[in-house]
CSV table of C-alpha atoms in Angstrom, one decimal:
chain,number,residue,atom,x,y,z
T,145,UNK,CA,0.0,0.0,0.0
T,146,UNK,CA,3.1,2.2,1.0
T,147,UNK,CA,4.9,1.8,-3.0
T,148,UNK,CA,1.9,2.6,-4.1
T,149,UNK,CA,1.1,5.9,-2.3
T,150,UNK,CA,4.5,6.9,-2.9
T,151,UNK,CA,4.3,5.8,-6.8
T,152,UNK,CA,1.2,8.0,-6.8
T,153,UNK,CA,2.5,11.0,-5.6
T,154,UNK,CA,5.8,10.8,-7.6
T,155,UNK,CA,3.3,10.5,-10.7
T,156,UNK,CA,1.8,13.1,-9.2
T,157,UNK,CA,5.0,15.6,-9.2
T,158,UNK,CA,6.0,14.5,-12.1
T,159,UNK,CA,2.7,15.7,-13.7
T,160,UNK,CA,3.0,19.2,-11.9
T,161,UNK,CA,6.5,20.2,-13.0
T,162,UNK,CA,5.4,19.1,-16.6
T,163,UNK,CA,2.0,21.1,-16.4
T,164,UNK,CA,3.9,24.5,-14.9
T,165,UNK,CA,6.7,24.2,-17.5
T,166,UNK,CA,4.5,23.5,-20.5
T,167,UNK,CA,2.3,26.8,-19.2
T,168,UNK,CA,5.3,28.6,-18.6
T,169,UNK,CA,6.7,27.9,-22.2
T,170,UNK,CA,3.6,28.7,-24.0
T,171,UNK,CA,3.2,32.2,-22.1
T,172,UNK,CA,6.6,33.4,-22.3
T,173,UNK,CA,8.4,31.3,-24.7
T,174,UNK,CA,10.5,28.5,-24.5
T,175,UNK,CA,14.1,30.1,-24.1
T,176,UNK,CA,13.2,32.9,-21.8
T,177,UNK,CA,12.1,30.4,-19.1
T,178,UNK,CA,14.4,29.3,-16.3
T,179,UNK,CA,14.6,25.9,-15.1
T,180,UNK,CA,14.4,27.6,-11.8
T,181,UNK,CA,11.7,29.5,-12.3
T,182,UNK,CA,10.0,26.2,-13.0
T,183,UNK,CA,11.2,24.3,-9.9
T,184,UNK,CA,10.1,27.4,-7.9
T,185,UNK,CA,6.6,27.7,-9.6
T,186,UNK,CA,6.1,24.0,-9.2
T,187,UNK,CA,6.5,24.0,-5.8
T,188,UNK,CA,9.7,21.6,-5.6
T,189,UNK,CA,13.4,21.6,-5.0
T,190,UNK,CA,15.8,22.4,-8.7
T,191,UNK,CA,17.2,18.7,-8.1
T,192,UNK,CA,13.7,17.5,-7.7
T,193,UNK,CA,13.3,18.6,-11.2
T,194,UNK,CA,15.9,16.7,-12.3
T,195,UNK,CA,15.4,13.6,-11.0
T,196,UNK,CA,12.0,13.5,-13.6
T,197,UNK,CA,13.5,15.6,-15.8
T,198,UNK,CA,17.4,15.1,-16.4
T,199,UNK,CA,17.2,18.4,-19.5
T,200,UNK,CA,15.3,21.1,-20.1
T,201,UNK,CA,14.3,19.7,-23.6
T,202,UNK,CA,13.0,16.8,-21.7
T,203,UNK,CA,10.2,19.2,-19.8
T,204,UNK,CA,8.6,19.3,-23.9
T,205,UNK,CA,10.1,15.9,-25.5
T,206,UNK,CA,9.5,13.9,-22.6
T,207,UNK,CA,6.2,11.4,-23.4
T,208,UNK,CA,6.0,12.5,-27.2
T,209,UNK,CA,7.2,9.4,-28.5
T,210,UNK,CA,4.9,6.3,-28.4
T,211,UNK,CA,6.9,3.4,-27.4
T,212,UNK,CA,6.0,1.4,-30.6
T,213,UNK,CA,9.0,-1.5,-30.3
T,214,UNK,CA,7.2,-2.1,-26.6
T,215,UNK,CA,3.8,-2.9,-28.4
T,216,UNK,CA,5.7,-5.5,-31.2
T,217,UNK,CA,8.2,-6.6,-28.0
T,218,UNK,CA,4.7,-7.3,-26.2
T,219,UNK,CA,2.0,-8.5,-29.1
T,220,UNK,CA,0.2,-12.1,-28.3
T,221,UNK,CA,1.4,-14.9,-30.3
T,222,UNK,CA,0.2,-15.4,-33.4
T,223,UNK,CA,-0.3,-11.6,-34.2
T,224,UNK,CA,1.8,-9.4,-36.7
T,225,UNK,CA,3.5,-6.9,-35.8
T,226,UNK,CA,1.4,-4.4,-37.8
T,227,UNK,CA,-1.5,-6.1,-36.6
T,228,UNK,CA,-0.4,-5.5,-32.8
T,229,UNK,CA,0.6,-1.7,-34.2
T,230,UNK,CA,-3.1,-1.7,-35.5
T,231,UNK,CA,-4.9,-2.3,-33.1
T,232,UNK,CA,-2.8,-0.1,-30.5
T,233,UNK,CA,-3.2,3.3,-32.9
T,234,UNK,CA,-7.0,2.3,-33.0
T,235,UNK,CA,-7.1,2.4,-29.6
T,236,UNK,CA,-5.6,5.3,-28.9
T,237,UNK,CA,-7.5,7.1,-31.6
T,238,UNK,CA,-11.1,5.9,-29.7
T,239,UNK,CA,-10.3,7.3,-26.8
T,240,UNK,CA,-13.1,9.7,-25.4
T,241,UNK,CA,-13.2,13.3,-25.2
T,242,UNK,CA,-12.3,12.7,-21.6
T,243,UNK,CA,-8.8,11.2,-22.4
T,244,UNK,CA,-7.2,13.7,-23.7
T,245,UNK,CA,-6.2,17.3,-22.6
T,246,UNK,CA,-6.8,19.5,-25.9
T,247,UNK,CA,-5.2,22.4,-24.0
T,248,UNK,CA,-1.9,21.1,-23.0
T,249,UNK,CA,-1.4,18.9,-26.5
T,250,UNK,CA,-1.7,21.7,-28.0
T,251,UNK,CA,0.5,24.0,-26.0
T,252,UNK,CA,2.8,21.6,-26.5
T,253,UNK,CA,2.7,21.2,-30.2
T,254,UNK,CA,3.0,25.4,-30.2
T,255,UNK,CA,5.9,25.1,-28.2
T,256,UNK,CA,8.1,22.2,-29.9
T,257,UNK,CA,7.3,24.0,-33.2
T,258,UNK,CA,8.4,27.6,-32.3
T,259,UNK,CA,12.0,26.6,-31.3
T,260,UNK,CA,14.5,24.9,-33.6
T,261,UNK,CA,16.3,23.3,-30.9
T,262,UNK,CA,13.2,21.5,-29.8
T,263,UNK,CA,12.6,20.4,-33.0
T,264,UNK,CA,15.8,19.0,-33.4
T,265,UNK,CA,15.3,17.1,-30.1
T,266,UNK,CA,11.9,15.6,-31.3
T,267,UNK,CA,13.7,14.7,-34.5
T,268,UNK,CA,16.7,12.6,-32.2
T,269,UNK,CA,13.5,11.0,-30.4
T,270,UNK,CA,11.8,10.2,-33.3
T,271,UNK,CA,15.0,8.5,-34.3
T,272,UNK,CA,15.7,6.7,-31.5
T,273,UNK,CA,11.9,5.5,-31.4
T,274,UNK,CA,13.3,4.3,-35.1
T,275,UNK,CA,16.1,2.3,-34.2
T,276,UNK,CA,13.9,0.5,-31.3
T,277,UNK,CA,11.4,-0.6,-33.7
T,278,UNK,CA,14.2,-1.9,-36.0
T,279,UNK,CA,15.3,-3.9,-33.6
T,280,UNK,CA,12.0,-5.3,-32.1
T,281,UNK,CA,11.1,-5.7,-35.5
T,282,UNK,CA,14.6,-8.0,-36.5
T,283,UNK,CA,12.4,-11.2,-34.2
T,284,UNK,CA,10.7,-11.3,-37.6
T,285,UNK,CA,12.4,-9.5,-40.4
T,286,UNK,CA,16.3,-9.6,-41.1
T,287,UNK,CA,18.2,-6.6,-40.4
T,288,UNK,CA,18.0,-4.6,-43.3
T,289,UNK,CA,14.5,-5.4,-44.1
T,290,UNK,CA,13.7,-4.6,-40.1
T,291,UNK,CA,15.4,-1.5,-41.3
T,292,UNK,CA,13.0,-0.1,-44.2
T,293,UNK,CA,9.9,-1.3,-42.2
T,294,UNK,CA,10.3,1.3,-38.9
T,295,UNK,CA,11.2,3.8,-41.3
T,296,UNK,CA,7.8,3.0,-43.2
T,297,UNK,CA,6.0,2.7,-40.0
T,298,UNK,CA,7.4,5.6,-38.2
T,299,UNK,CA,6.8,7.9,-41.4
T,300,UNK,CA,2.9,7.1,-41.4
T,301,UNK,CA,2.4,7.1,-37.4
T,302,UNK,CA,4.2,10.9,-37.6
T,303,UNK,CA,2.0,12.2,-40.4
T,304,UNK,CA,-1.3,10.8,-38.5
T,305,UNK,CA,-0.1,12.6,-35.9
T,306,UNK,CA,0.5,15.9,-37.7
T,307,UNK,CA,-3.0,15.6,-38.8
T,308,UNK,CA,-4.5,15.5,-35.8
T,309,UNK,CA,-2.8,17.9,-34.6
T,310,UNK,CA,-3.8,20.3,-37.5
T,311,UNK,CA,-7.6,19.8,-37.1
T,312,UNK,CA,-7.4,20.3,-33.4
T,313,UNK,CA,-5.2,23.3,-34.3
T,314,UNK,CA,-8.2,24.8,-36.2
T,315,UNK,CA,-11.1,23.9,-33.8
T,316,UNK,CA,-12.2,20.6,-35.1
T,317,UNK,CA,-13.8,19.3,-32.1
T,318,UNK,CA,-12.2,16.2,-30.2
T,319,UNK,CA,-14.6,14.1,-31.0
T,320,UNK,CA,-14.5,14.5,-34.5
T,321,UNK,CA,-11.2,14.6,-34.9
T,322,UNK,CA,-10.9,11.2,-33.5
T,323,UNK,CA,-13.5,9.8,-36.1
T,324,UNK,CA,-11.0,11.0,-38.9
T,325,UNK,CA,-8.1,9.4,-37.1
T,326,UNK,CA,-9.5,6.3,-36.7
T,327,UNK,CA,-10.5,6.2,-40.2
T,328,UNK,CA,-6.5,7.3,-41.3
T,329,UNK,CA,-5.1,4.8,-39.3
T,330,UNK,CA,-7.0,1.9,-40.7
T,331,UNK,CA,-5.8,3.6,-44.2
T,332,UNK,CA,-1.7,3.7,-43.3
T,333,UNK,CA,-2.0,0.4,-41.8
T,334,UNK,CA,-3.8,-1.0,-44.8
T,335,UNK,CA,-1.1,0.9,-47.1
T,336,UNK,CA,1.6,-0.8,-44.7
T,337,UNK,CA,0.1,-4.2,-44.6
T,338,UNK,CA,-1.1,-4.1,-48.5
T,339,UNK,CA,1.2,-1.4,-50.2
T,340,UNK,CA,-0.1,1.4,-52.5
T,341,UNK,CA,-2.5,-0.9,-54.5
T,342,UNK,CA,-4.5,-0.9,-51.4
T,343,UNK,CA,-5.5,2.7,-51.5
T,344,UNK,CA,-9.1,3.4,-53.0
T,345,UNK,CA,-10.7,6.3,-54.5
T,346,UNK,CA,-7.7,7.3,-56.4
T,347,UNK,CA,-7.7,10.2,-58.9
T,348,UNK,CA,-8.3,9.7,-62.6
């Protein structure tokens, strides 16, 4: 009962440093924000901070990144590992209005995209996330063929991102939103799965 109290309220402090950073960044902007002014608005020692948050980048960056090679690492037996990847976006994408905070994604989107620095630190996560799908993904493809497929799968998981974050960006209720994301990530998954051919409506 103890661990758990005390997992609670690191979770807790974790989520109230994050909060008070992100609202500091979006008000004043990223680089004219201390990491003690932070500590001190959050209520909690500089090397408290730290401990959750070993970087400044890591008060945007940290959480961005799915952990996609956990979800291939982890699928049941007998399931791809699009499938598993499938059915993980869908269910992320059906979450209720209730499961996501519109306000903070989207203060957090404003921030990464404003600074170059933080972009380039969401770019080294985004490859890193890469390189762990590779090698989740070498249990059933060789190396190279591992390889091409997180850079396939990471590509379409980032642009149905960026669309959903471009709807909400213009007011597109949550709900709504979702609907269309749903309905994209059964289309990249079929286009991963199935290749181009799969795609249908296209032009004349």
């Amino acid at each position: 009962m103890m661990a758990g109290l005390r997992e609670l309220k690191k979770e807790q402090t974790r989520r109230r440093i994050s909060e008070v950073a992100l609202r500091l960044f979006d008000e004043r902007g990223y680089d004219a924000v201390t990491v003690n002014e932070i500590a001190e608005a959050a209520g909690v020692a500089k090397v408290t901070l730290f401990t959750y948050f070993p970087t400044k980048e890591c008060l945007v960056t940290d959480g961005v990144a799915d952990d996609m090679a956990a979800v291939v690492a982890g699928r049941e037996e007998g399931t791809s590992p699009i499938e598993a990847l499938r059915a993980h976006y869908l269910s992320m994408a059906a979450q209720g209005p209730g499961a996501v905070d519109v306000g903070a994604l989207l203060a957090r989107v404003r921030v990464i995209s404003s600074n170059p620095a933080l972009m380039g630190a969401l770019h080294g996560v985004h490859m890193s996330q890469r390189y762990e799908l590779a090698a989740a993904l070498e249990d059933v493809y060789d190396a190279p063929a591992a390889r091409l497929a997180a850079g396939q799968i990471t590509a379409a998981v980032t642009t149905l991102q960026e669309g959903f974050f471009q709807r909400l960006s213009t007011g597109v209720p949550l709900e709504e939103a979702g609907r269309g994301l749903v309905a994209e990530v059964e289309l990249a998954f079929d286009v991963l799965e199935h290749g181009l051919s799969s795609i249908k409506g296209e032009k004349s």
